[in-house]
CSV table of C-alpha atoms in Angstrom, one decimal:
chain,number,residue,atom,x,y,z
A,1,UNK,CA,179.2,115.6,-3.1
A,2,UNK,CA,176.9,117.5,-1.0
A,3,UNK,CA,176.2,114.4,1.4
A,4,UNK,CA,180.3,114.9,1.9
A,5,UNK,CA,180.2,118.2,2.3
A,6,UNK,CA,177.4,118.2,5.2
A,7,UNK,CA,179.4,115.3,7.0
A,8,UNK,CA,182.3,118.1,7.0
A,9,UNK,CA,180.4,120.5,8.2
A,10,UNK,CA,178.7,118.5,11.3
A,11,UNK,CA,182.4,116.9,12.0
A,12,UNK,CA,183.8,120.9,12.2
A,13,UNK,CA,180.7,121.9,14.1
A,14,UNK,CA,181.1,118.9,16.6
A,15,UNK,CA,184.7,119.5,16.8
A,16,UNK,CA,183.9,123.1,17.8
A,17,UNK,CA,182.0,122.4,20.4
A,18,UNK,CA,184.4,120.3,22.1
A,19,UNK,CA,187.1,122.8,21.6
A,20,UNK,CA,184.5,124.9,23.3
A,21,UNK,CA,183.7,122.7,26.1
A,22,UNK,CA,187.2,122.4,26.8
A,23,UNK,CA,188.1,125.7,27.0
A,24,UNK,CA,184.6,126.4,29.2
A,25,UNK,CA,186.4,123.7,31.7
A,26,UNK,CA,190.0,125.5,31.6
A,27,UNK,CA,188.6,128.6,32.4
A,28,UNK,CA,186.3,127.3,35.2
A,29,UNK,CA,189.6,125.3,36.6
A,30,UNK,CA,191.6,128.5,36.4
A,31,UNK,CA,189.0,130.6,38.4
A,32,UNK,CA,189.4,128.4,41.3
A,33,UNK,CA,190.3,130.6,44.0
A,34,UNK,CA,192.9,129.2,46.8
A,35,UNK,CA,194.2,130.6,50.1
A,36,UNK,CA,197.6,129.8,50.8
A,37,UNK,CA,199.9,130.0,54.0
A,38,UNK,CA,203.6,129.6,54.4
A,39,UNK,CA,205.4,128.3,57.1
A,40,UNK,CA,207.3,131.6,57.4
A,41,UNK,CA,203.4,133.1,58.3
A,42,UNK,CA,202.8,134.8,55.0
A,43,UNK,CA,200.0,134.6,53.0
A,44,UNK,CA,198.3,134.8,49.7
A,45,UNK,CA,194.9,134.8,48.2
A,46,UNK,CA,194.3,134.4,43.8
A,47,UNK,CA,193.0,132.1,41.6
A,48,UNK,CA,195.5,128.8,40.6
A,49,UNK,CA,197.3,129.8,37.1
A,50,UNK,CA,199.1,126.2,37.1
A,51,UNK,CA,201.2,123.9,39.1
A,52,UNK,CA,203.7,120.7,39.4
A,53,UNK,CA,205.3,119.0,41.7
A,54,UNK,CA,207.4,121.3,43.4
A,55,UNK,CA,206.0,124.4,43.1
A,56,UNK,CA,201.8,126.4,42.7
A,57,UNK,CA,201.6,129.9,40.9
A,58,UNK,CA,198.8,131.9,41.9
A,59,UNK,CA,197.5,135.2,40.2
A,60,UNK,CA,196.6,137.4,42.7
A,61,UNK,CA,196.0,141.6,43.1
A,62,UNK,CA,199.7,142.1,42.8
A,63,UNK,CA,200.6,139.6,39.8
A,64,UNK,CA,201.8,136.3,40.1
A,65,UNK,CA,203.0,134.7,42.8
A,66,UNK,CA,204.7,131.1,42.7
A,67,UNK,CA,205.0,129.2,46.2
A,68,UNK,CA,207.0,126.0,46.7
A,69,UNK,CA,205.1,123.4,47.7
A,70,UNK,CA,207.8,122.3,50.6
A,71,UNK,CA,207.2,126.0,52.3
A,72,UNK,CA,203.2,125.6,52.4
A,73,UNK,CA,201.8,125.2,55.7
A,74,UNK,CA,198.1,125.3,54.6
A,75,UNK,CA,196.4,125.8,51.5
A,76,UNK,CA,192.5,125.8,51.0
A,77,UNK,CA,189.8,126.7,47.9
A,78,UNK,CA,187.8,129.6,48.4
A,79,UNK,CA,184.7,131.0,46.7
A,80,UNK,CA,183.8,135.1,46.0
A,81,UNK,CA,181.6,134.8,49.3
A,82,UNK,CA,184.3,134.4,51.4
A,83,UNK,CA,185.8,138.4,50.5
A,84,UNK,CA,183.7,140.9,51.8
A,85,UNK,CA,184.1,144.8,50.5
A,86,UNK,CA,187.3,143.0,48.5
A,87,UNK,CA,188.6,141.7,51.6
A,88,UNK,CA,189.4,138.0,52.5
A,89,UNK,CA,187.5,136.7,55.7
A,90,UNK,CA,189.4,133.9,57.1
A,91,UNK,CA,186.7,131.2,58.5
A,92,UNK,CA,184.9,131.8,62.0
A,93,UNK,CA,187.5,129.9,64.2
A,94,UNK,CA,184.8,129.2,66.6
A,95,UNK,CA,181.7,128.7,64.9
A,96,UNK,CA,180.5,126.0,66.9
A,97,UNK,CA,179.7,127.3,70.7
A,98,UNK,CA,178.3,130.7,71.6
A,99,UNK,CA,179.2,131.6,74.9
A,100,UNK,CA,179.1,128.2,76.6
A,101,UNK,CA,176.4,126.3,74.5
A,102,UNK,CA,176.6,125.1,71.5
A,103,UNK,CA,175.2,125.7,67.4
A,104,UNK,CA,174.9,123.2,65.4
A,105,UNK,CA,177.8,123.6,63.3
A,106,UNK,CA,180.0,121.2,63.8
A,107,UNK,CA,184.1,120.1,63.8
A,108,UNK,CA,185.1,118.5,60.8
A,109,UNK,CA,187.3,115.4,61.3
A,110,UNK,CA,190.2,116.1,62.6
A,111,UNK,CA,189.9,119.3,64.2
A,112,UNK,CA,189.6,120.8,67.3
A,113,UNK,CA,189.7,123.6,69.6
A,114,UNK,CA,190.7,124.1,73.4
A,115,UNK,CA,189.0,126.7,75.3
A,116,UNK,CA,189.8,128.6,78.6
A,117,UNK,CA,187.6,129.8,81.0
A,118,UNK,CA,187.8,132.7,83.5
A,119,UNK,CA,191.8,131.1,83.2
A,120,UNK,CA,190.8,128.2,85.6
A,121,UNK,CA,187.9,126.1,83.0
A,122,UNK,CA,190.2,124.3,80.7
A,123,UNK,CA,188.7,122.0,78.0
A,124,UNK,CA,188.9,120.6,74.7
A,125,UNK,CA,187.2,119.9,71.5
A,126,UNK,CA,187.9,117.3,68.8
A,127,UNK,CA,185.9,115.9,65.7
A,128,UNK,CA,186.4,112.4,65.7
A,129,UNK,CA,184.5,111.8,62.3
A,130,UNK,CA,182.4,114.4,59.8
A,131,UNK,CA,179.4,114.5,62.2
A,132,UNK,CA,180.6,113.8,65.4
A,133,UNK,CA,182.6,115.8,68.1
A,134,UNK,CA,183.4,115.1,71.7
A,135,UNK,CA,184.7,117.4,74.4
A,136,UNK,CA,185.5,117.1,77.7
A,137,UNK,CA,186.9,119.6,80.5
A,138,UNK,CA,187.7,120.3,84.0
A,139,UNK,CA,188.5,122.4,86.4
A,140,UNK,CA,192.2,123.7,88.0
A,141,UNK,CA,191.2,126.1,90.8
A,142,UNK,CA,190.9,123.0,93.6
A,143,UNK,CA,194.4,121.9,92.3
A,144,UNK,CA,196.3,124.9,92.3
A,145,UNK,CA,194.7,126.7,95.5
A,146,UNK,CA,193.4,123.7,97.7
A,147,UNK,CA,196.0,121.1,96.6
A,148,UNK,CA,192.7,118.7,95.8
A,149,UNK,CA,191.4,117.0,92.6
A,150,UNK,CA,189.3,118.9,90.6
A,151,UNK,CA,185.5,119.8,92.0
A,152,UNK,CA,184.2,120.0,88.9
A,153,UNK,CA,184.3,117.9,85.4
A,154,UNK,CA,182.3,117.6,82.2
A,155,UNK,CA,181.8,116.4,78.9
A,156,UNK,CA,180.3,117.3,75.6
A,157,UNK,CA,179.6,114.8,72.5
A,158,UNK,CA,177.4,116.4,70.0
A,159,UNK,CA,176.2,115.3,66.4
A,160,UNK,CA,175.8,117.8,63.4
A,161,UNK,CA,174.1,117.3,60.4
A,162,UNK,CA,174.2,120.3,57.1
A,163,UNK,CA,170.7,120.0,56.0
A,164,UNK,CA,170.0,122.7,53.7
A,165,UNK,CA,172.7,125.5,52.6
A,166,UNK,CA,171.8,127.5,55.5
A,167,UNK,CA,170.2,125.2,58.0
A,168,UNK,CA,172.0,122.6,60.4
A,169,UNK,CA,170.7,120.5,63.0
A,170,UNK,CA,172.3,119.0,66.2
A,171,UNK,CA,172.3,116.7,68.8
A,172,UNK,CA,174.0,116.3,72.0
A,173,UNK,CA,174.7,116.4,76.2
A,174,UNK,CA,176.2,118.6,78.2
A,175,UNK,CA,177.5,116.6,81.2
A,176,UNK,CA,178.8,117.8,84.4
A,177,UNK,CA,179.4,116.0,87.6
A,178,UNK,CA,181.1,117.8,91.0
A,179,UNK,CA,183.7,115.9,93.2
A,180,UNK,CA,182.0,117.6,96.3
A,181,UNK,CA,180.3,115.4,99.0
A,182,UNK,CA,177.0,115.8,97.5
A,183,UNK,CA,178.3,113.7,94.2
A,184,UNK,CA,176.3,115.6,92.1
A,185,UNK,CA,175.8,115.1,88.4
A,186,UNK,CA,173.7,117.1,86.0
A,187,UNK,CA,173.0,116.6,82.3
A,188,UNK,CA,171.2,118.5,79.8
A,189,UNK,CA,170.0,116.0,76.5
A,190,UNK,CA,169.5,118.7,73.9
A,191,UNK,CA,168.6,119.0,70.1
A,192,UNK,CA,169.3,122.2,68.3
A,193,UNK,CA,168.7,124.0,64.7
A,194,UNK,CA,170.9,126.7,63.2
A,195,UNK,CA,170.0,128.8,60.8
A,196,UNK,CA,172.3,131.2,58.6
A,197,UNK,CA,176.1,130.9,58.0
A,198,UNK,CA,179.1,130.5,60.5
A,199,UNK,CA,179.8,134.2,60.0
A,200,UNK,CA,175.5,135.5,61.2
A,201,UNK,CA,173.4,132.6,62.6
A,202,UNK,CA,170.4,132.3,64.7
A,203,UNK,CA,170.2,128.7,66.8
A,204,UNK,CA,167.1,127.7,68.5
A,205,UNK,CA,167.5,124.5,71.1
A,206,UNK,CA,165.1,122.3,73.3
A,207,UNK,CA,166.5,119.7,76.1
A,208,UNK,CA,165.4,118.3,79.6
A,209,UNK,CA,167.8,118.0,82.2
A,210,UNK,CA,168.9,115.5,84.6
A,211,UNK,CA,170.2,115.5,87.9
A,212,UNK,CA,171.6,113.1,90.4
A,213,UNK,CA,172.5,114.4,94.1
A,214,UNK,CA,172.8,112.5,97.4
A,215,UNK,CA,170.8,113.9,100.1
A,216,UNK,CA,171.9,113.5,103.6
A,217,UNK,CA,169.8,114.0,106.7
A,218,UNK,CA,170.0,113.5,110.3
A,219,UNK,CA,167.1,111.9,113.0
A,220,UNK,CA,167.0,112.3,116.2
A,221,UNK,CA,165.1,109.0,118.2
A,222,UNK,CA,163.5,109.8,121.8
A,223,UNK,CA,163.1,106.3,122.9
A,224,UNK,CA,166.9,105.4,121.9
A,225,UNK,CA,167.9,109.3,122.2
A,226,UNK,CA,170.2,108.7,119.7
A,227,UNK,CA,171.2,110.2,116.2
A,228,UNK,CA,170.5,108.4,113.0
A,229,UNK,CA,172.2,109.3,109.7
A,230,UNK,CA,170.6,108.5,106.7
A,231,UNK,CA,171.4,109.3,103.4
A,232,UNK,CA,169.6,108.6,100.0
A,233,UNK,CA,170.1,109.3,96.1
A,234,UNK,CA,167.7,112.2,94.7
A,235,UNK,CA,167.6,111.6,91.2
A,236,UNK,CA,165.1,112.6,88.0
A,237,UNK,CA,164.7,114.3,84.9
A,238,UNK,CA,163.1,117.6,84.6
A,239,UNK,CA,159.1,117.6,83.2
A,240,UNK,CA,159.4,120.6,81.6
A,241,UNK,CA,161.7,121.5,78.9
A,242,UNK,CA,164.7,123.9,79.0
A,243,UNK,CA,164.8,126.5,76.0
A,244,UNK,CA,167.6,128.4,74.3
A,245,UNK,CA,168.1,130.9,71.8
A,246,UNK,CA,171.2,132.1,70.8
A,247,UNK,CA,172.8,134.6,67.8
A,248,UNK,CA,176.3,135.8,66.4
A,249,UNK,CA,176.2,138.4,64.0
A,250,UNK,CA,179.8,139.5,62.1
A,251,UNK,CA,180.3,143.0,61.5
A,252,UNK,CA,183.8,143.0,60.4
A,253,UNK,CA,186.6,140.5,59.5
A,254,UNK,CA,187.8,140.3,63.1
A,255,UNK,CA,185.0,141.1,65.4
A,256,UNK,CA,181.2,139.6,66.3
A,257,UNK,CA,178.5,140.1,68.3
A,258,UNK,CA,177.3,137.3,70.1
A,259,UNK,CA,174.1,136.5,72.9
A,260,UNK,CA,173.4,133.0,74.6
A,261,UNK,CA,169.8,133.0,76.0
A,262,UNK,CA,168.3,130.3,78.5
A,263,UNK,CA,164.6,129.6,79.9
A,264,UNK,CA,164.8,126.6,82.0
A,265,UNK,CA,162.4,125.3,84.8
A,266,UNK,CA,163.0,125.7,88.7
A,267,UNK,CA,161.3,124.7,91.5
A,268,UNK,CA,160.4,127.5,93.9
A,269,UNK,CA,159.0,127.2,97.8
A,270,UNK,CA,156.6,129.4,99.4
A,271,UNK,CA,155.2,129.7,103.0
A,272,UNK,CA,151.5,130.7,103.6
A,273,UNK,CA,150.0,132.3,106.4
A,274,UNK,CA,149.9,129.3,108.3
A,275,UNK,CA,153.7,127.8,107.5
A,276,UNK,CA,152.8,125.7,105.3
A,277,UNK,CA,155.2,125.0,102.7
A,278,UNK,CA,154.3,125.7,98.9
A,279,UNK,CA,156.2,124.5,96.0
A,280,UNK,CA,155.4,124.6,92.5
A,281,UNK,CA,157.2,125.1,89.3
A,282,UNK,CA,158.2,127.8,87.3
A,283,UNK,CA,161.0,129.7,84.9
A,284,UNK,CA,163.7,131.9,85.2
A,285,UNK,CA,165.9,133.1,82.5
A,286,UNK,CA,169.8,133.8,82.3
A,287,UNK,CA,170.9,136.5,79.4
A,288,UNK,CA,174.5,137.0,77.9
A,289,UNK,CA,175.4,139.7,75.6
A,290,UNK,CA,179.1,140.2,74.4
A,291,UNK,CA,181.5,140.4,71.9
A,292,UNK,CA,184.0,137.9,69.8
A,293,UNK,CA,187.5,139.3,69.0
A,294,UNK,CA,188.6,137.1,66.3
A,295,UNK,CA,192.4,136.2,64.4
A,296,UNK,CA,192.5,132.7,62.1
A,297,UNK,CA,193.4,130.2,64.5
A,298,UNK,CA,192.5,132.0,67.6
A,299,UNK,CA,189.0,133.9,69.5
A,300,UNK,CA,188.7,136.1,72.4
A,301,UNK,CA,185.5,136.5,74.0
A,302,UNK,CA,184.0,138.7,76.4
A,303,UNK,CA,180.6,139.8,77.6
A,304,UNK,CA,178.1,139.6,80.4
A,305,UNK,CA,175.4,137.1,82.2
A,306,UNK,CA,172.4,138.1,83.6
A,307,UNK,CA,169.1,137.2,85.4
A,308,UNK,CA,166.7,138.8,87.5
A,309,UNK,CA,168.1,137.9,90.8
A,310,UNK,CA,171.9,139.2,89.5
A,311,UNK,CA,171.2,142.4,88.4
A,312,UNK,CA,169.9,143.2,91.8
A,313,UNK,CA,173.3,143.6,92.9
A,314,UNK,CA,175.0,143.7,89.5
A,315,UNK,CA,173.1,145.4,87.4
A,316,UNK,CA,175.0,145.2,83.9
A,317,UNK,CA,175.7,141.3,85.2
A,318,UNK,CA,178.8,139.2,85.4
A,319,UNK,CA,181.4,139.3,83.5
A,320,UNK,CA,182.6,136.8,81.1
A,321,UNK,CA,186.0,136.0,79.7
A,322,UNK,CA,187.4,132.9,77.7
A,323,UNK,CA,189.7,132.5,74.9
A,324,UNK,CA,189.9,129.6,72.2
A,325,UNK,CA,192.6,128.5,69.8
A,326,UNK,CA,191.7,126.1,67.2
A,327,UNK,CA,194.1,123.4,65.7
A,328,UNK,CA,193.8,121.0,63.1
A,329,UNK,CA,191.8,121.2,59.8
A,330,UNK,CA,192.9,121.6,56.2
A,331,UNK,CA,196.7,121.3,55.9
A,332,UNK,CA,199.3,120.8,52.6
A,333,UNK,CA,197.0,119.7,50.8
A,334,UNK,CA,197.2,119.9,46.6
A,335,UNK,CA,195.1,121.9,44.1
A,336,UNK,CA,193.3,120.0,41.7
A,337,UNK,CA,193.5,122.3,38.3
């Protein structure tokens, strides 16, 4: 008898912890926490109490809400760190550039962004897979003023990589090449690491840079007394590295503080006492300070750039201006309770 009675008493005990186990897992499904928008532009934030086909009941500050699935425009899970003070933060909307360079965030697959530039730098921004993006931009200025194609065009594939919580890395090229009569291109290769969240970040980056310029130049011949034009490609990539450092910091739901920092080599001439030309290397340094004016889809940035030789007759620097509106990205998808 008391063989049968122990049996028992393990089977109720086992059985017990299963109920328990279960119920542990119920509970942690049903404190999933989803943000949901409608197509009519409302939206609502709780934790998923169940759902069917047709329709998702959430419990949120007010009670339960229930939301047909056919009237969702965009539905995503959430965790406590995305409320701040009680108050749902939407996600940085551009979280991967600073003022012009880049973080290393990245673009998940199948989003994107276009941004616009003192109104006449138009470009855009897609990520073709989980790591990957590539942008590209122009110009309008020579189009709508001069009738011409556009002077200037460039392109930007990066690579991220999420390497830690709070640490990603990147790798990419700023390209730009002019349509003036110089043909000019210049390219920056680049790597870059991030540190902190999308919301307050510090990114550090190291590149060289490339150009590729045809020189012209004119002879004169005393025997033939004629002109000669010659032209040739000047072409190379820089022996010294260019450095930035660049931060964000968000101080409230909708608004940021962001700088975009570069040291990069130059090549300066000097005359001595005799004429004779001089030219060695050294750095200069261009500062930005500004602010981000943020909704969910959409950010408005403005600030100032500076160097040594602009605040001699700007002193505060010059202004910046661009706005970005991001599309793509999580849409109608399901809950998983």
């Amino acid at each position: 008898m008391k063989p049968f009675i122990l049996s028992l008493v393990l089977a109720l005990l086992t059985c017990t912890c299963l109920r328990a186990q279960d119920t542990t897992k119920t509970e942690t499904a049903n404190t999933a926490m989803y943000f949901i928008e409608t197509n009519d532009g409302s939206s609502f934030t709780g934790t998923l109490v169940r759902e069917n086909d047709k329709e998702i009941v959430l419990k949120t500050s007010v009670g339960e809400v229930t939301v047909q699935k056919s009237n969702i425009h965009k539905i995503k899970q959430i965790t406590k760190n995305d409320f701040k003070n009680g108050v749902y933060w939407f996600e940085n909307p551009n979280s991967t550039r600073y003022i012009v360079g880049p973080s290393a965030f990245g673009l998940k697959k199948g989003e994107g962004y276009y941004q616009n530039m003192y109104l006449f730098i138009q470009s855009f921004n897609v990520g073709l897979t989980k790591n990957f993006s590539i942008g590209g931009g122009t110009e309008i200025a020579s189009l709508l003023f001069g009738g011409a194609a556009p002077a200037i065009t460039f392109l930007t594939p990066k690579f991220s990589f999420e390497v830690g919580p709070k640490v990603h890395l990147g790798t990419g090229i700023l390209y730009l090449h002019t349509g003036l009569d110089n043909k000019a291109s210049y390219g920056i290769g680049y790597g870059l690491a991030t540190f902190g969240s999308s919301n307050t970040n510090f990114t550090l980056g190291l590149g060289w840079g490339y150009h590729s310029v045809m020189r012209y130049s004119t002879t004169y011949n005393q025997t033939t007394q004629q002109y000669t034009n010659t032209s040739y490609k000047d072409k190379g990539i820089s022996p010294n590295p260019i450095v930035t450092f660049s931060g964000m910091a968000r101080l409230a739901k909708r608004f940021s503080l962001i700088t975009e920092n570069w040291v990069f080599p130059t090549m300066k001439t000097t005359y001595d006492n005799y004429g004779n030309s001089i030219t060695k290397s050294q750095y200069d340094f261009i500062v930005s300070y500004g602010a981000r004016f943020m909704g969910e889809k959409m950010a408005v940035d403005f600030g100032f750039l500076n160097s040594p030789e602009w605040s001699n007759w700007i002193r505060i620097g010059i202004p910046y201006i661009d706005f970005v509106v991001k599309f793509g990205g999580d849409k109608n998808k399901t809950c998983k309770k």
